[in-house]
Amino acid sequence: VMYLDVNKAYEKVMKVKREQVIGRSFAQVWPNGEARWSDLIRASVTRRRAARSEGHSPSTGTYLEAMAFYLPPDRVAVIFFDQTKWKAAASALQDSQEKLRNLAARLTLSEEQTRREIAADIHDRVGYSLVSLLHLVRELEARSSDDESRELSRRCQKEIEGLVEETRTLIFKLSPP
């Protein structure tokens, strides 16, 4: 594999000068280069079709994507793309998504805990108060001597019983068992 030509983009992406490359083999230019790039070129020539590879390149300190195109007879044109910024952005996006998922889970748990606390508070304060009030009204009915007072007491009991039921319903809606 011998370099016949390179353009300015190659010089920029690969951080080499044209005169350091032309007429030399891939192994001469990149003695410590990653095997994936020479394998890509060989695969394109051997199979006589396009090939693609990507990965981190310690030689250039970048994340590269390369596409090799077979050009008869036995030549290959290779385009290298520096995907370092894209890869870093994708990684940062993935990290942000994971943080967002964690925050959403914590928010859901916090919301559920708050709902349970509100439901318990309603049950303990309002529910017990209504039941106590209901007992007092029943006692008042039992002590009443006239029919009008007893009827008024029964109506109050029905209203309080309705409030107790509405309170139970609200508690179950806030925090189902």
Backbone as a printed PyTorch tensor [residue, N CA C, xyz], in Angstrom:
tensor([[[  0.8630,  -1.1770,   0.0000],
         [  0.0000,   0.0000,   0.0000],
         [  0.9020,   1.2310,   0.0000]],

        [[  0.8320,   2.0080,  -1.0820],
         [  1.6850,   3.1810,  -1.2320],
         [  0.8000,   4.4060,  -1.4750]],

        [[  1.1770,   5.5030,  -0.8260],
         [  0.4570,   6.7620,  -1.0260],
         [  0.8270,   7.3470,  -2.3800]],

        [[ -0.1940,   7.6680,  -3.1810],
         [  0.0190,   8.3290,  -4.4630],
         [ -0.2560,   9.8190,  -4.3450]],

        [[ -1.2190,  10.1790,  -3.5000],
         [ -1.5730,  11.5910,  -3.3300],
         [ -2.3900,  11.7470,  -2.0520]],

        [[ -2.3510,  12.9160,  -1.4750],
         [ -3.2130,  13.2720,  -0.3450],
         [ -3.6460,  14.7230,  -0.5420]],

        [[ -4.7850,  15.0650,   0.0150],
         [ -5.2500,  16.4550,  -0.1080],
         [ -5.0620,  17.1970,   1.2230]],

        [[ -5.4170,  18.4590,   1.2150],
         [ -5.2680,  19.3100,   2.4120],
         [ -6.0910,  18.7750,   3.5880]],

        [[ -7.2710,  18.2300,   3.2870],
         [ -8.1220,  17.6940,   4.3540],
         [ -7.4140,  16.5380,   5.0610]],

        [[ -6.7560,  15.6710,   4.2910],
         [ -6.0250,  14.5540,   4.8940],
         [ -4.9070,  15.0870,   5.7880]],

        [[ -4.1920,  16.0840,   5.2800],
         [ -3.1120,  16.6730,   6.0790],
         [ -3.6560,  17.2160,   7.4050]],

        [[ -4.7900,  17.8400,   7.3250],
         [ -5.3760,  18.4370,   8.5290],
         [ -5.8750,  17.3700,   9.5030]],

        [[ -6.6500,  16.4120,   8.9900],
         [ -7.2190,  15.3700,   9.8560],
         [ -6.1160,  14.4810,  10.4360]],

        [[ -5.1630,  14.0750,   9.5990],
         [ -4.1420,  13.1250,  10.0410],
         [ -2.9160,  13.8160,  10.6400]],

        [[ -2.8730,  15.1340,  10.5590],
         [ -1.7910,  15.9270,  11.1570],
         [ -0.4140,  15.5490,  10.5880]],

        [[ -0.3780,  15.4540,   9.2510],
         [  0.8810,  15.1820,   8.5420],
         [  0.9640,  16.1230,   7.3390]],

        [[  2.1610,  16.2720,   6.7900],
         [  2.3730,  17.0690,   5.5830],
         [  2.4270,  16.1360,   4.3740]],

        [[  1.9830,  16.6520,   3.2500],
         [  1.9290,  15.8920,   2.0020],
         [  3.2920,  15.2880,   1.6640]],

        [[  4.3430,  16.0660,   1.7940],
         [  5.6860,  15.5810,   1.4380],
         [  6.1840,  14.4620,   2.3650]],

        [[  5.5950,  14.3210,   3.5350],
         [  5.9640,  13.2400,   4.4580],
         [  5.2900,  11.9200,   4.0610]],

        [[  4.3160,  11.9960,   3.1390],
         [  3.4640,  10.8540,   2.8510],
         [  3.6530,  10.3020,   1.4370]],

        [[  3.6730,  11.1810,   0.4340],
         [  3.6770,  10.7490,  -0.9690],
         [  4.8850,   9.8520,  -1.2600]],

        [[  4.5790,   8.6990,  -1.9340],
         [  5.6250,   7.7550,  -2.3320],
         [  6.0290,   6.7980,  -1.2300]],

        [[  5.4670,   6.9460,  -0.0670],
         [  5.7950,   6.0530,   1.0550],
         [  4.6290,   5.0840,   1.2890]],

        [[  4.9350,   3.9780,   1.9580],
         [  3.8860,   3.0030,   2.2770],
         [  3.1540,   3.4460,   3.5420]],

        [[  2.0140,   2.8420,   3.7440],
         [  1.2140,   3.1260,   4.9390],
         [  2.0340,   2.8110,   6.1950]],

        [[  2.7270,   1.6670,   6.1700],
         [  3.5260,   1.2490,   7.3330],
         [  4.6870,   2.2060,   7.5900]],

        [[  5.2480,   2.8060,   6.5240],
         [  6.3420,   3.7610,   6.7090],
         [  5.8350,   5.0600,   7.3340]],

        [[  4.6670,   5.5110,   6.8960],
         [  4.1050,   6.7640,   7.4280],
         [  3.5830,   6.5430,   8.8440]],

        [[  2.9780,   5.3920,   9.0510],
         [  2.3550,   5.0880,  10.3570],
         [  2.9500,   3.7970,  10.9300]],

        [[  4.2090,   3.8180,  11.3730],
         [  4.8290,   2.5890,  11.8740],
         [  4.1100,   2.0080,  13.1000]],

        [[  3.5050,   2.8610,  13.8770],
         [  2.7530,   2.4010,  15.0540],
         [  1.2490,   2.5620,  14.8370]],

        [[  0.8510,   2.6580,  13.5820],
         [ -0.5570,   2.8830,  13.2560],
         [ -1.4270,   1.6850,  13.5880]],

        [[ -2.6780,   1.9640,  13.7570],
         [ -3.6360,   0.9190,  14.0890],
         [ -3.8620,   0.0230,  12.8730]],

        [[ -3.9430,  -1.2580,  13.1150],
         [ -4.1230,  -2.2400,  12.0440],
         [ -5.4410,  -2.0300,  11.3020]],

        [[ -6.4370,  -1.4550,  11.9750],
         [ -7.7500,  -1.3240,  11.3410],
         [ -7.6890,  -0.5100,  10.0540]],

        [[ -6.7720,   0.4750,   9.9740],
         [ -6.7390,   1.3330,   8.7840],
         [ -6.1070,   0.6010,   7.6040]],

        [[ -5.0150,  -0.1100,   7.8290],
         [ -4.4220,  -0.8760,   6.7220],
         [ -5.3270,  -2.0490,   6.3480]],

        [[ -5.9810,  -2.6460,   7.3390],
         [ -6.9420,  -3.7250,   7.0560],
         [ -8.0900,  -3.2090,   6.1920]],

        [[ -8.5320,  -2.0020,   6.4540],
         [ -9.6070,  -1.3820,   5.6800],
         [ -9.1910,  -1.2420,   4.2140]],

        [[ -7.9840,  -0.7760,   3.9860],
         [ -7.4870,  -0.5870,   2.6210],
         [ -7.3610,  -1.9430,   1.9180]],

        [[ -6.7630,  -2.9150,   2.6050],
         [ -6.6280,  -4.2510,   2.0310],
         [ -7.9930,  -4.8710,   1.7120]],

        [[ -8.9480,  -4.7000,   2.6130],
         [-10.2940,  -5.2570,   2.4050],
         [-10.9400,  -4.6530,   1.1660]],

        [[-10.7590,  -3.3720,   0.9650],
         [-11.3460,  -2.7170,  -0.2030],
         [-10.7250,  -3.2510,  -1.4960]],

        [[ -9.4000,  -3.4290,  -1.5060],
         [ -8.7220,  -3.9520,  -2.6970],
         [ -9.0870,  -5.4150,  -2.9160]],

        [[ -9.0380,  -6.2180,  -1.8720],
         [ -9.3110,  -7.6560,  -1.9800],
         [-10.7360,  -7.9290,  -2.4350]],

        [[-11.6800,  -7.2330,  -1.8390],
         [-13.0950,  -7.4740,  -2.1630],
         [-13.5680,  -6.6550,  -3.3640]],

        [[-12.7340,  -5.7080,  -3.7650],
         [-13.0410,  -4.8310,  -4.9050],
         [-14.3600,  -4.0670,  -4.6950]],

        [[-14.5050,  -3.5540,  -3.4660],
         [-15.6890,  -2.7510,  -3.1430],
         [-15.3650,  -1.8230,  -1.9720]],

        [[-16.2900,  -0.9570,  -1.6730],
         [-16.0960,   0.0110,  -0.5900],
         [-16.0910,  -0.7030,   0.7640]],

        [[-15.3800,  -0.0990,   1.7110],
         [-15.3210,  -0.6240,   3.0780],
         [-15.2950,   0.5700,   4.0350]],

        [[-15.6600,   0.2990,   5.2690],
         [-15.7500,   1.3810,   6.2620],
         [-15.2300,   0.8830,   7.6050]],

        [[-14.6150,   1.7900,   8.3590],
         [-14.1470,   1.4580,   9.7000],
         [-14.1180,   2.7420,  10.5210]],

        [[-14.1500,   2.5610,  11.8400],
         [-14.0330,   3.7190,  12.7200],
         [-13.4360,   3.2750,  14.0390]],

        [[-12.8350,   4.2350,  14.7230],
         [-12.2750,   3.9320,  16.0340],
         [-11.3180,   5.0160,  16.4810]],

        [[-10.8920,   4.8880,  17.7200],
         [ -9.9390,   5.8380,  18.2790],
         [ -8.5720,   5.5820,  17.6610]],

        [[ -7.8990,   6.6470,  17.3130],
         [ -6.5700,   6.5490,  16.7110],
         [ -5.5500,   7.2060,  17.6330]],

        [[ -4.8350,   6.4240,  18.4270],
         [ -3.8070,   6.9970,  19.2940],
         [ -2.7200,   7.7310,  18.5090]],

        [[ -2.4840,   7.2920,  17.2680],
         [ -1.4540,   7.9410,  16.4390],
         [ -1.7550,   9.4120,  16.2090]],

        [[ -3.0440,   9.7360,  16.0310],
         [ -3.4340,  11.1270,  15.7710],
         [ -4.1180,  11.7680,  16.9660]],

        [[ -4.4530,  10.9410,  17.9720],
         [ -5.1530,  11.4740,  19.1440],
         [ -6.5900,  11.8570,  18.8280]],

        [[ -7.1640,  11.2130,  17.8130],
         [ -8.5230,  11.5490,  17.4040],
         [ -9.3520,  10.2780,  17.2520]],

        [[-10.6630,  10.4690,  17.1100],
         [-11.5680,   9.3680,  16.7900],
         [-11.8820,   9.5130,  15.3080]],

        [[-11.4970,   8.5040,  14.5270],
         [-11.6180,   8.6050,  13.0690],
         [-12.6580,   7.6450,  12.5070]],

        [[-13.2670,   8.1030,  11.4340],
         [-14.1120,   7.2560,  10.6160],
         [-13.4790,   7.2870,   9.2290]],

        [[-13.3340,   6.1210,   8.6110],
         [-12.7080,   6.0630,   7.2880],
         [-13.5690,   5.2390,   6.3470]],

        [[-13.6330,   5.7210,   5.1120],
         [-14.3360,   4.9860,   4.0620],
         [-13.3390,   4.8090,   2.9160]],

        [[-13.1720,   3.5500,   2.5130],
         [-12.2520,   3.2270,   1.4240],
         [-13.0800,   2.8160,   0.2010]],

        [[-12.6790,   3.3580,  -0.9490],
         [-13.3880,   3.0770,  -2.2000],
         [-12.4050,   2.4410,  -3.1820]],

        [[-12.7760,   1.3000,  -3.7070],
         [-11.9280,   0.5970,  -4.6640],
         [-11.9390,   1.3360,  -5.9980]],

        [[-10.7330,   1.5440,  -6.5660],
         [-10.5760,   2.1760,  -7.8780],
         [ -9.6980,   1.2550,  -8.7310]],

        [[-10.2620,   0.6240,  -9.7430],
         [ -9.4480,  -0.2650, -10.5810],
         [ -8.3410,   0.5120, -11.2820]],

        [[ -7.2060,  -0.0370, -11.5500],
         [ -6.7830,  -1.3680, -11.1330],
         [ -6.0200,  -1.2990,  -9.8000]],

        [[ -6.4990,  -1.9570,  -8.8140],
         [ -5.8490,  -2.1320,  -7.5140],
         [ -5.4300,  -0.8270,  -6.8240]],

        [[ -6.3060,   0.1350,  -6.8790],
         [ -6.0810,   1.3840,  -6.1440],
         [ -7.2540,   1.6140,  -5.2050]],

        [[ -7.0070,   2.4150,  -4.1970],
         [ -8.0460,   2.7200,  -3.2140],
         [ -7.9790,   4.2040,  -2.8750]],

        [[ -9.1400,   4.8130,  -2.8360],
         [ -9.2480,   6.1810,  -2.3230],
         [ -9.8580,   6.0800,  -0.9320]],

        [[ -9.2290,   6.7260,   0.0280],
         [ -9.7080,   6.6450,   1.4060],
         [-10.0350,   8.0480,   1.8900]],

        [[-11.1940,   8.1620,   2.5010],
         [-11.6000,   9.4360,   3.0930],
         [-11.6310,   9.2400,   4.6020]],

        [[-10.8940,  10.0880,   5.3100],
         [-10.8950,  10.0510,   6.7690],
         [-11.7040,  11.2240,   7.2990]],

        [[-12.5460,  10.9340,   8.2690],
         [-13.3350,  11.9740,   8.9320],
         [-12.9270,  12.0190,  10.3980]],

        [[-12.6250,  13.1940,  10.8710],
         [-12.3240,  13.3590,  12.3010],
         [-13.6570,  13.4830,  13.0350]],

        [[-14.0040,  12.4490,  13.7650],
         [-15.2770,  12.4100,  14.4870],
         [-15.0780,  12.6440,  15.9870]],

        [[-13.9470,  13.1980,  16.3810],
         [-13.6220,  13.3800,  17.7990],
         [-14.6610,  14.2340,  18.5040]],

        [[-14.9790,  15.3820,  17.9350],
         [-15.9640,  16.2730,  18.5750],
         [-17.3380,  15.6240,  18.6020]],

        [[-17.7110,  14.9710,  17.5080],
         [-19.0060,  14.2880,  17.4560],
         [-19.0680,  13.2010,  18.5160]],

        [[-18.0040,  12.4050,  18.6230],
         [-17.9730,  11.3110,  19.5930],
         [-18.0470,  11.8700,  21.0160]],

        [[-17.3320,  12.9630,  21.2780],
         [-17.3690,  13.5880,  22.6090],
         [-18.7730,  14.1220,  22.8970]],

        [[-19.3950,  14.7290,  21.8910],
         [-20.7630,  15.2500,  22.0700],
         [-21.7430,  14.1100,  22.3100]],

        [[-21.5830,  13.0140,  21.5780],
         [-22.4700,  11.8530,  21.7610],
         [-22.3010,  11.2710,  23.1590]],

        [[-21.0620,  11.2120,  23.6190],
         [-20.7920,  10.7000,  24.9660],
         [-21.3770,  11.6310,  26.0270]],

        [[-21.2090,  12.9340,  25.8240],
         [-21.7750,  13.9150,  26.7640],
         [-23.2960,  13.8380,  26.7710]],

        [[-23.8860,  13.6450,  25.5940],
         [-25.3410,  13.5030,  25.5010],
         [-25.8020,  12.2550,  26.2450]],

        [[-25.0780,  11.1590,  26.0680],
         [-25.4330,   9.9220,  26.7620],
         [-25.3210,  10.1090,  28.2750]],

        [[-24.2780,  10.7840,  28.7320],
         [-24.1280,  11.0620,  30.1660],
         [-25.2760,  11.9290,  30.6720]],

        [[-25.6330,  12.9370,  29.9030],
         [-26.7360,  13.8270,  30.2840],
         [-28.0560,  13.0740,  30.3340]],

        [[-28.2610,  12.1770,  29.3830],
         [-29.4930,  11.3820,  29.3750],
         [-29.5620,  10.4840,  30.6100]],

        [[-28.4280,   9.9040,  30.9840],
         [-28.3920,   9.0490,  32.1740],
         [-28.6820,   9.8740,  33.4280]],

        [[-28.0950,  11.0640,  33.5060],
         [-28.3670,  11.9480,  34.6450],
         [-29.8410,  12.3430,  34.6840]],

        [[-30.4000,  12.6120,  33.5200],
         [-31.8170,  12.9890,  33.4370],
         [-32.7120,  11.8300,  33.8800]],

        [[-32.3730,  10.6100,  33.4390],
         [-33.1440,   9.4370,  33.8780],
         [-33.0740,   9.2830,  35.4010]],

        [[-31.8850,   9.4720,  35.9670],
         [-31.7270,   9.3680,  37.4180],
         [-32.5310,  10.4410,  38.1400]],

        [[-32.4880,  11.6650,  37.6180],
         [-33.2660,  12.7510,  38.2300],
         [-34.7630,  12.4730,  38.1390]],

        [[-35.2030,  11.9610,  36.9920],
         [-36.6230,  11.6470,  36.8220],
         [-37.0510,  10.5550,  37.8070]],

        [[-36.1960,   9.5520,  37.9940],
         [-36.5140,   8.4890,  38.9550],
         [-36.5800,   9.0470,  40.3780]],

        [[-35.6130,   9.9030,  40.7130],
         [-35.6260,  10.5110,  42.0500],
         [-36.8530,  11.3950,  42.2400]],

        [[-37.2340,  12.1210,  41.1900],
         [-38.4190,  12.9740,  41.2570],
         [-39.6770,  12.1330,  41.4660]],

        [[-39.7720,  11.0270,  40.7530],
         [-40.9270,  10.1400,  40.8910],
         [-41.0120,   9.5840,  42.3110]],

        [[-39.8770,   9.1490,  42.8400],
         [-39.8600,   8.6230,  44.2060],
         [-40.2050,   9.7060,  45.2210]],

        [[-39.6690,  10.8880,  45.0050],
         [-39.9540,  12.0120,  45.9100],
         [-41.4320,  12.3800,  45.8540]],

        [[-41.9890,  12.3920,  44.6500],
         [-43.4110,  12.7050,  44.4850],
         [-44.2680,  11.6670,  45.2200]],

        [[-43.9210,  10.3980,  45.0620],
         [-44.6830,   9.3400,  45.7290],
         [-44.5790,   9.4680,  47.2460]],

        [[-43.3960,   9.7750,  47.7320],
         [-43.2120,   9.9470,  49.1780],
         [-44.0450,  11.1260,  49.6860]],

        [[-44.0510,  12.2240,  48.9520],
         [-44.8340,  13.3960,  49.3390],
         [-46.3260,  13.0740,  49.3330]],

        [[-46.7630,  12.3490,  48.3160],
         [-48.1930,  11.9680,  48.2460],
         [-48.5710,  11.0980,  49.4450]],

        [[-47.6910,  10.1630,  49.8080],
         [-47.9660,   9.3000,  50.9660],
         [-48.0080,  10.1170,  52.2630]],

        [[-47.0950,  11.0790,  52.3800],
         [-47.0730,  11.9310,  53.5780],
         [-48.3480,  12.7650,  53.6790]],

        [[-48.8020,  13.3190,  52.5550],
         [-50.0360,  14.1160,  52.5480],
         [-51.2230,  13.2300,  52.9010]],

        [[-51.2760,  12.0390,  52.2980],
         [-52.3760,  11.1110,  52.5720],
         [-52.3970,  10.7240,  54.0520]],

        [[-51.2270,  10.4480,  54.6200],
         [-51.1600,  10.0800,  56.0450],
         [-51.5910,  11.2530,  56.9210]],

        [[-51.1880,  12.4510,  56.5460],
         [-51.5560,  13.6440,  57.3180],
         [-53.0680,  13.8720,  57.2710]],

        [[-53.6680,  13.7190,  56.0860],
         [-55.1280,  13.8690,  55.9660],
         [-55.8260,  12.7960,  56.8030]],

        [[-55.3380,  11.5710,  56.6940],
         [-55.9330,  10.4770,  57.4620],
         [-55.8540,  10.7600,  58.9630]],

        [[-54.6660,  11.1280,  59.4210],
         [-54.4630,  11.3210,  60.8570],
         [-55.1880,  12.5470,  61.4020]],

        [[-55.1090,  13.6450,  60.7030],
         [-55.6960,  14.8800,  61.2240],
         [-57.1880,  15.0010,  60.9100]],

        [[-57.4960,  14.9950,  59.6140],
         [-58.8810,  15.2380,  59.1900],
         [-59.7570,  14.0290,  59.4910]],

        [[-59.2680,  12.8310,  59.1320],
         [-60.0700,  11.6290,  59.3280],
         [-60.4310,  11.4050,  60.7890]],

        [[-59.4380,  11.4670,  61.6600],
         [-59.7240,  11.2530,  63.0940],
         [-60.6150,  12.3490,  63.6620]],

        [[-60.4100,  13.5690,  63.2010],
         [-61.2550,  14.6740,  63.6840],
         [-62.7010,  14.4680,  63.2760]],

        [[-62.9250,  14.0450,  62.0370],
         [-64.2930,  13.8100,  61.5730],
         [-64.9500,  12.6600,  62.3380]],

        [[-64.1990,  11.5910,  62.5760],
         [-64.7480,  10.4520,  63.3210],
         [-65.0610,  10.8680,  64.7590]],

        [[-64.1910,  11.6430,  65.3590],
         [-64.4520,  12.1420,  66.7220],
         [-65.6960,  13.0120,  66.7350]],

        [[-65.8190,  13.8810,  65.7390],
         [-66.9930,  14.7540,  65.6300],
         [-68.2640,  13.9190,  65.4440]],

        [[-68.1880,  12.8530,  64.6520],
         [-69.3230,  11.9690,  64.4340],
         [-69.7610,  11.3190,  65.7550]],

        [[-68.8010,  10.8580,  66.5430],
         [-69.1380,  10.2730,  67.8540],
         [-69.8140,  11.2920,  68.7660]],

        [[-69.3140,  12.5290,  68.7330],
         [-69.9200,  13.5780,  69.5710],
         [-71.3620,  13.8620,  69.1410]],

        [[-71.5930,  13.9180,  67.8290],
         [-72.9470,  14.1920,  67.3310],
         [-73.8730,  13.0190,  67.6770]],

        [[-73.3960,  11.7970,  67.6030],
         [-74.2060,  10.6320,  67.9850],
         [-74.5420,  10.6790,  69.4850]],

        [[-73.5490,  11.0840,  70.2710],
         [-73.7990,  11.2230,  71.7090],
         [-74.8140,  12.3270,  71.9730]],

        [[-74.7090,  13.4110,  71.2060],
         [-75.6560,  14.5180,  71.3390],
         [-77.0610,  14.0450,  70.9780]],

        [[-77.1830,  13.1940,  69.9510],
         [-78.4840,  12.6520,  69.5580],
         [-79.0570,  11.7880,  70.6910]],

        [[-78.1960,  10.9910,  71.2810],
         [-78.6650,  10.1040,  72.3590],
         [-79.1450,  10.9040,  73.5690]],

        [[-78.5630,  12.0560,  73.8120],
         [-78.9340,  12.8810,  74.9740],
         [-80.0890,  13.8340,  74.6720]],

        [[-80.4100,  13.9780,  73.3710],
         [-81.4660,  14.9300,  72.9960],
         [-82.8210,  14.4140,  73.4630]],

        [[-83.6610,  15.3510,  73.9100],
         [-84.9770,  14.9700,  74.4100],
         [-86.0740,  15.2260,  73.3830]],

        [[-85.8740,  16.1390,  72.4480],
         [-86.9520,  16.4220,  71.4900],
         [-86.6030,  15.8630,  70.1080]],

        [[-87.6450,  15.6020,  69.3180],
         [-87.4990,  15.0020,  67.9930],
         [-86.7450,  15.9070,  67.0250]],

        [[-86.9710,  17.2000,  67.1290],
         [-86.3300,  18.1520,  66.2100],
         [-84.8090,  18.1240,  66.3970]],

        [[-84.3320,  18.0640,  67.6030],
         [-82.8930,  18.0180,  67.8790],
         [-82.2950,  16.6950,  67.3950]],

        [[-83.0400,  15.6000,  67.6120],
         [-82.5480,  14.2980,  67.1550],
         [-82.4600,  14.2580,  65.6180]],

        [[-83.4490,  14.8260,  64.9280],
         [-83.4470,  14.8660,  63.4580],
         [-82.2670,  15.6960,  62.9550]],

        [[-82.0340,  16.8330,  63.5720],
         [-80.9090,  17.6960,  63.2100],
         [-79.5910,  16.9580,  63.4440]],

        [[-79.5180,  16.2120,  64.5180],
         [-78.3250,  15.4310,  64.8350],
         [-78.1020,  14.3450,  63.7800]],

        [[-79.1540,  13.6760,  63.3250],
         [-79.0400,  12.6370,  62.2910],
         [-78.5540,  13.2330,  60.9670]],

        [[-79.0600,  14.4070,  60.6100],
         [-78.6220,  15.0840,  59.3790],
         [-77.1410,  15.4410,  59.4710]],

        [[-76.7330,  15.8980,  60.6430],
         [-75.3060,  16.2050,  60.8530],
         [-74.4590,  14.9390,  60.7200]],

        [[-74.9640,  13.8350,  61.2670],
         [-74.2380,  12.5640,  61.1750],
         [-74.0660,  12.1440,  59.7160]],

        [[-75.1480,  12.2730,  58.9250],
         [-75.0800,  11.9010,  57.5070],
         [-74.0340,  12.7620,  56.7750]],

        [[-74.0460,  14.0600,  57.0750],
         [-73.0640,  14.9590,  56.4420],
         [-71.6440,  14.5680,  56.8390]],

        [[-71.4380,  14.2870,  58.1080],
         [-70.1020,  13.9090,  58.5780],
         [-69.6930,  12.5670,  57.9820]],

        [[-70.6050,  11.6090,  57.9190],
         [-70.3010,  10.3130,  57.3070],
         [-69.9120,  10.4940,  55.8380]],

        [[-70.6010,  11.3950,  55.1310],
         [-70.2550,  11.7000,  53.7330],
         [-68.8490,  12.2910,  53.6310]],

        [[-68.5120,  13.1930,  54.5710],
         [-67.1650,  13.7860,  54.5880],
         [-66.1030,  12.7290,  54.8920]],

        [[-66.4210,  11.8110,  55.8020],
         [-65.4800,  10.7240,  56.1160],
         [-65.2350,   9.8850,  54.8680]],

        [[-66.2940,   9.5510,  54.1300],
         [-66.1450,   8.7510,  52.9120],
         [-65.3490,   9.5090,  51.8470]],

        [[-65.6350,  10.8060,  51.6710],
         [-64.8820,  11.6130,  50.7040],
         [-63.4080,  11.6980,  51.0920]],

        [[-63.1490,  11.7820,  52.4020],
         [-61.7640,  11.8270,  52.8800],
         [-61.0540,  10.5200,  52.5660]],

        [[-61.7210,   9.3850,  52.7870],
         [-61.1320,   8.0740,  52.4470],
         [-60.8260,   7.9900,  50.9550]],

        [[-61.7820,   8.4160,  50.1400],
         [-61.5830,   8.3860,  48.6890],
         [-60.3850,   9.2420,  48.2920]],

        [[-60.2900,  10.4400,  48.8660],
         [-59.1710,  11.3320,  48.5650],
         [-57.8470,  10.6980,  48.9910]],

        [[-57.8320,  10.0840,  50.1540],
         [-56.6030,   9.4370,  50.6400],
         [-56.1810,   8.3260,  49.6810]],

        [[-57.1310,   7.4980,  49.2110],
         [-56.7980,   6.4070,  48.3010],
         [-56.3570,   6.9210,  46.9210]],

        [[-56.9340,   8.0560,  46.4980],
         [-56.4980,   8.6480,  45.2280],
         [-55.0760,   9.1900,  45.3420]],

        [[-54.7740,   9.8270,  46.4750],
         [-53.4370,  10.3710,  46.6850],
         [-52.3890,   9.2750,  46.7970]],

        [[-52.7260,   8.2280,  47.5030],
         [-51.7580,   7.1650,  47.7410],
         [-52.4620,   5.8210,  47.8190]],

        [[-52.6240,   5.1640,  46.6920],
         [-53.2960,   3.8580,  46.7230],
         [-52.5020,   2.8770,  47.5760]],

        [[-53.2050,   1.9550,  48.2320],
         [-52.5030,   0.9980,  49.0940],
         [-51.6190,   0.0610,  48.2740]]])
